[in-house]
Each structure stands twice: as structure tokens, then as C-alpha cells.
PDB file of C-alpha atoms in Angstrom:
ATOM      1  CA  UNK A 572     -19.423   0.312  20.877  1.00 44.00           C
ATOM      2  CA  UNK A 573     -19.381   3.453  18.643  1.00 47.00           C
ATOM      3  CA  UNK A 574     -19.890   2.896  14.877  1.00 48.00           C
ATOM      4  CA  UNK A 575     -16.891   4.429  13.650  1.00 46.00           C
ATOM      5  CA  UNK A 576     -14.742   1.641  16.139  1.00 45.00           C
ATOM      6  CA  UNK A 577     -15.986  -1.160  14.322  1.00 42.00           C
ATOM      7  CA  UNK A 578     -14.963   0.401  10.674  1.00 41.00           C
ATOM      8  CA  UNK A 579     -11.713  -0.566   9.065  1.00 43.00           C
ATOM      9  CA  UNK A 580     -11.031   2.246   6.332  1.00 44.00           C
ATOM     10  CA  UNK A 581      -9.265   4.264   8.523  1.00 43.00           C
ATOM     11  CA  UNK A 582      -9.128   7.902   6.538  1.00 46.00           C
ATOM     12  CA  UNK A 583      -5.242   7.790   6.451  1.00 46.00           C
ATOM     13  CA  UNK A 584      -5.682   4.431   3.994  1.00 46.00           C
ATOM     14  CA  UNK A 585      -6.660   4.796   0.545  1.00 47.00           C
ATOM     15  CA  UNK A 586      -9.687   2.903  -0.908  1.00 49.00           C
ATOM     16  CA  UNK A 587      -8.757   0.697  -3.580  1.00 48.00           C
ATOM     17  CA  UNK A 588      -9.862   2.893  -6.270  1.00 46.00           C
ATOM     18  CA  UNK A 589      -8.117   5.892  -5.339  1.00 47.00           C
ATOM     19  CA  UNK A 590      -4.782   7.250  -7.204  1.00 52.00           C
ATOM     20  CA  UNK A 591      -1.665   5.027  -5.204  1.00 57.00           C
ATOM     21  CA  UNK A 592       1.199   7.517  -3.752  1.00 61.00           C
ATOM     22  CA  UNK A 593       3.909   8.356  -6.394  1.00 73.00           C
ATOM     23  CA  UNK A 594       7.506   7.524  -5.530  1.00 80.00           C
ATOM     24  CA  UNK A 595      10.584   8.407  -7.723  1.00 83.00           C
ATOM     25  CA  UNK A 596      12.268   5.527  -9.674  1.00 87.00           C
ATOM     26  CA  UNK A 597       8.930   3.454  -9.240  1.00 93.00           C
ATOM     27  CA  UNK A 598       6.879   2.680 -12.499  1.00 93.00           C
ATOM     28  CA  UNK A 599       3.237   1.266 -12.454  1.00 93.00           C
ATOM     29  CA  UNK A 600       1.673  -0.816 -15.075  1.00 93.00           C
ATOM     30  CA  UNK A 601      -1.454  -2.959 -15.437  1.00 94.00           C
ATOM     31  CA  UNK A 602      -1.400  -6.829 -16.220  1.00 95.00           C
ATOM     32  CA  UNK A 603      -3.548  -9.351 -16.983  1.00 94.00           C
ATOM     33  CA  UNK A 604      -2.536 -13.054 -15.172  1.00 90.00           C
ATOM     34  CA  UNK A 605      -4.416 -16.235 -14.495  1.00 86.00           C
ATOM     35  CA  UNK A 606      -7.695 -13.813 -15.867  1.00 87.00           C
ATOM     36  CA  UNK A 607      -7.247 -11.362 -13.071  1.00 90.00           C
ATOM     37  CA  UNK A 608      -6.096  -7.732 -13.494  1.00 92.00           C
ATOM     38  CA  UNK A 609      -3.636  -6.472 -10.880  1.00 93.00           C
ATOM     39  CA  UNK A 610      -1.245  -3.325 -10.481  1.00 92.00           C
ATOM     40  CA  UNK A 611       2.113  -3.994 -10.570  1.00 94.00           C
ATOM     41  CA  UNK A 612       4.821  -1.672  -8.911  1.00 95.00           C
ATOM     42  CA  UNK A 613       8.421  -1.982 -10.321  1.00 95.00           C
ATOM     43  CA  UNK A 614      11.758  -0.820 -10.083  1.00 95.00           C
ATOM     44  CA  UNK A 615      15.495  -0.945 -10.744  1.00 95.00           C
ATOM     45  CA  UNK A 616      16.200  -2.923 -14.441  1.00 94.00           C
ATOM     46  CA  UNK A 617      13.274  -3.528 -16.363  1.00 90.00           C
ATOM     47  CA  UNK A 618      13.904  -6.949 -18.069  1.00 89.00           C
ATOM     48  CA  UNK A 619      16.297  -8.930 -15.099  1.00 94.00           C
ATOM     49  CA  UNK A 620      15.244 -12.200 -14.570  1.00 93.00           C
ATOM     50  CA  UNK A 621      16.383 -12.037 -10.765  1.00 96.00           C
ATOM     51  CA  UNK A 622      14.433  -9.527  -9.039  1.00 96.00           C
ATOM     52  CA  UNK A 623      13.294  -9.119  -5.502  1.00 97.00           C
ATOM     53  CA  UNK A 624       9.670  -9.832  -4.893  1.00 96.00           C
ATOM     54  CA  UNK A 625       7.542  -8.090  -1.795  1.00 95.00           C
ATOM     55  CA  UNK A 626       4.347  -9.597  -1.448  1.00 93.00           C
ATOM     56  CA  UNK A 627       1.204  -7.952   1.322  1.00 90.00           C
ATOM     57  CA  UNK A 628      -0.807  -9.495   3.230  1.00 86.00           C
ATOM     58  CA  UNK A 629      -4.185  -9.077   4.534  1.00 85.00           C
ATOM     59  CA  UNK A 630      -5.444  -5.698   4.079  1.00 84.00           C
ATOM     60  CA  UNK A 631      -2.555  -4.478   2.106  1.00 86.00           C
ATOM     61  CA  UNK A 632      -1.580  -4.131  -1.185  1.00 89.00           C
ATOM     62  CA  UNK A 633       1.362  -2.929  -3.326  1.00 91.00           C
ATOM     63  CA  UNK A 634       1.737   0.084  -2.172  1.00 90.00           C
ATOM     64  CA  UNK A 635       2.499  -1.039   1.648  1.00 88.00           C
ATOM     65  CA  UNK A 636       6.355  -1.707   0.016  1.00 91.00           C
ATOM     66  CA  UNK A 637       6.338   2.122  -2.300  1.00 86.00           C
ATOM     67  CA  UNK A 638       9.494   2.953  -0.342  1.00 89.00           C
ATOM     68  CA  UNK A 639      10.971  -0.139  -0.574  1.00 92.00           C
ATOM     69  CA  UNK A 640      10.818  -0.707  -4.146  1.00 93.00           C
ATOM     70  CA  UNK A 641      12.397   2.576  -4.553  1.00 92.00           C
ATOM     71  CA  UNK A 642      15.859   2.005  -2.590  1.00 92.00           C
ATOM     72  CA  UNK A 643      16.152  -1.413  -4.067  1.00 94.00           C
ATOM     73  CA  UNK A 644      15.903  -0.347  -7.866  1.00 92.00           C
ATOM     74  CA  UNK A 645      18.226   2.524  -6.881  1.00 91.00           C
ATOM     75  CA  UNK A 646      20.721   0.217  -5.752  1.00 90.00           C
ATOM     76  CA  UNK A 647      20.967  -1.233  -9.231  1.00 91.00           C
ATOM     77  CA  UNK A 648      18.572  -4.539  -8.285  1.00 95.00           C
ATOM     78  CA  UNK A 649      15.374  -5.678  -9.980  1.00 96.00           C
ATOM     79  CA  UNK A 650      11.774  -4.915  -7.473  1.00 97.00           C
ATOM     80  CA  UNK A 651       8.658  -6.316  -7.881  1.00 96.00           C
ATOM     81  CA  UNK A 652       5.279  -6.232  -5.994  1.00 95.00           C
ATOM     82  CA  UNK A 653       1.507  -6.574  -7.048  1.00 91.00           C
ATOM     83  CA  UNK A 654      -1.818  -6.999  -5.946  1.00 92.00           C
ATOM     84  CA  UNK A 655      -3.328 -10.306  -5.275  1.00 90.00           C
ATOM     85  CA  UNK A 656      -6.437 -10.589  -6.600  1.00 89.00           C
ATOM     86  CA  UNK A 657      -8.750  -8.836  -4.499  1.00 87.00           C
ATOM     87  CA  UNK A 658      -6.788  -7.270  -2.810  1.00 86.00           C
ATOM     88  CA  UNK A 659      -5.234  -3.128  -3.532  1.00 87.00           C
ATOM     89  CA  UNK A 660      -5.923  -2.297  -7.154  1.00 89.00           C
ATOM     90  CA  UNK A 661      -6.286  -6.288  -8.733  1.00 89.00           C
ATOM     91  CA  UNK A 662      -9.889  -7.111  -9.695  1.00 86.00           C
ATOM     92  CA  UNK A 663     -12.286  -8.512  -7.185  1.00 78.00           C
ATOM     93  CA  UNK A 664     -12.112 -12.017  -6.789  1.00 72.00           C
ATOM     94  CA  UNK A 665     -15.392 -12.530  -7.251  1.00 77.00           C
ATOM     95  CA  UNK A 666     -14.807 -16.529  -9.443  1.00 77.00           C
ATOM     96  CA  UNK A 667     -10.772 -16.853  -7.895  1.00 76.00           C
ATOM     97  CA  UNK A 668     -10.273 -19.885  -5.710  1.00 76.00           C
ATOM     98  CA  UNK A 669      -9.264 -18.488  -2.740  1.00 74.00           C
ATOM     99  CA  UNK A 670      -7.182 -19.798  -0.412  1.00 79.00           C
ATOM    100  CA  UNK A 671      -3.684 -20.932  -0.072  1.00 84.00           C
ATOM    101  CA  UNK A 672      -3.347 -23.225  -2.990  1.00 86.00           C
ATOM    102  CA  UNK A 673      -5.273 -20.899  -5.466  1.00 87.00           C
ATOM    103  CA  UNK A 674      -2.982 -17.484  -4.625  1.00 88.00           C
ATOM    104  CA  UNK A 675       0.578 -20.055  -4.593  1.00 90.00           C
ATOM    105  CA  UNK A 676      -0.548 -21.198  -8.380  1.00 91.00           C
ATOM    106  CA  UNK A 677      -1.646 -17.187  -9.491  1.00 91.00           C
ATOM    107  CA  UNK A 678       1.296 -16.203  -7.680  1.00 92.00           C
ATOM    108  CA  UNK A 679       3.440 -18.874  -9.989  1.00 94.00           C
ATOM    109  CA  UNK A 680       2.096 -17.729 -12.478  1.00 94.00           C
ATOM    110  CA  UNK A 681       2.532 -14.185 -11.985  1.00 94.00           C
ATOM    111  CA  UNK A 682       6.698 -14.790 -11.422  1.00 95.00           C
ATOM    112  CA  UNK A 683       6.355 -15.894 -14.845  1.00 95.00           C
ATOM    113  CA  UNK A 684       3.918 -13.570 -16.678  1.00 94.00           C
ATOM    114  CA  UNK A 685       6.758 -10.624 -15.435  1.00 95.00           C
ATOM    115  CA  UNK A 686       9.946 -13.033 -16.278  1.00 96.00           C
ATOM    116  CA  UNK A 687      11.540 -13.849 -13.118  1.00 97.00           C
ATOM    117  CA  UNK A 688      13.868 -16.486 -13.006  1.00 96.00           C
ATOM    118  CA  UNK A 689      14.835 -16.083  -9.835  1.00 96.00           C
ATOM    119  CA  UNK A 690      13.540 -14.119  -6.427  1.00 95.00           C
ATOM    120  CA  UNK A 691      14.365 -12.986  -3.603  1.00 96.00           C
ATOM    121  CA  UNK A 692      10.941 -12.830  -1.196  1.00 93.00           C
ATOM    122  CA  UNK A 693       9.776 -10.512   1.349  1.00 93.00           C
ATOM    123  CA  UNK A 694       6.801 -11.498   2.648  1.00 82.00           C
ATOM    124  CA  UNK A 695       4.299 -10.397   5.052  1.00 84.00           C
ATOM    125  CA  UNK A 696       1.483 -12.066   6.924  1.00 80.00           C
ATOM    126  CA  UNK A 697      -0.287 -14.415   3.968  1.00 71.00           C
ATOM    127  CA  UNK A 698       2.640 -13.922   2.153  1.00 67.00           C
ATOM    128  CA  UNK A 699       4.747 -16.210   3.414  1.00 68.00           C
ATOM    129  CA  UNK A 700       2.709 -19.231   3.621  1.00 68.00           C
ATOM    130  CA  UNK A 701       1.713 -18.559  -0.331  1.00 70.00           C
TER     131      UNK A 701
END
């Protein structure tokens, strides 16, 4: 088998600490939760405690919903999606328990740390059993 079949960093996909794509109407910030700095993409009204939350799966990050978060905040809605920790632009997990209970509890945690009350999920692959 050839070398460059066995690599998975296709050159279309950009490394984690490249610049993410830019999208109109979608704001970036940095935050800290459960010790482990992610990127988190948002959209639509800044403080609404009922937002809808897109969460990646294996491989992906943030940025795999960019276009998504876009058309839901311009609809009037709160959107929402991050990193999980190791994972897109969050800090390696180097000391994070992973595994399905560890990323349910950060991902608790993270609902709260950005205020939301109430969501409405779109997951994908290890998203929906966390």
C-alpha cells in the first residue's frame, strides 16, 4: 500500500492549528471549561438561554457545522458548537478522561459555562451517544 493511502490529513482538511474558515453572522471566542480550552462557534442572539447545539464527531470539529450556524442565527435562533477536548481547536486531552462518561459530564458542563437552558441537539457520530 502507498504511504500517502494510509494518511488521514487529507490536504483539503485543515490541521488543527490552522486559521478555521470565516462565515458571515458567525463569531468565535475562546473558553475555558472543566480545565480544557476549546473554540466555540456562535450565532444568532448572544445571551438566549435556548439555543441549538451541533456537536462533531470523530475527526471533526466545529467547523464541520460553519454553514449551519450561520442560517440558524440568521433566522433569529440561538447556535452553538465547540470543540471537544482534543478534538478541532480545544486543547489536547492529554489528563481528560476519555470516553463516554468523561465528554457527557464536560459536555454538561459546557451547556452551562455558555448559559443554555435549553437545546436543541444535532449530533453526529460520538455525538449522539454523549
Amino acid at each position: 500500500m502507498a504511504r500517502d493511502a494510509t494518511r488521514f490529513d487529507p490536504k483539503d482538511v485543515p490541521r488543527g492549528g490552522s486559521q478555521p474558515a470565516r462565515r458571515p453572522g458567525v463569531r468565535e471566542r475562546r473558553v475555558r471549561i472543566g480545565g480544557v480550552r476549546t473554540a466555540v462557534l456562535e450565532s444568532g442572539p448572544r445571551r438566549s438561554g435556548e439555543a441549538v447545539v451541533f456537536l462533531h464527531g470523530v475527526m471533526g470539529s466545529s467547523q464541520d457545522f460553519g454553514d449551519l450556524l450561520a442560517r440558524v442565527g440568521r433566522g433569529g435562533r440561538r447556535a452553538i458548537a465547540f470543540d471537544l477536548p482534543g478534538y478541532g481547536r480545544a486543547d489536547a486531552a492529554w489528563g481528560f478522561p476519555a470516553g463516554f462518561p468523561g465528554y457527557t459530564r464536560w459536555f454538561a458542563r459546557a451547556l452551562d459555562r455558555l448559559g443554555v437552558r435549553r437545546a436543541h441537539l444535532v449530533l453526529h457520530d460520538i455525538g449522539g451517544p454523549i
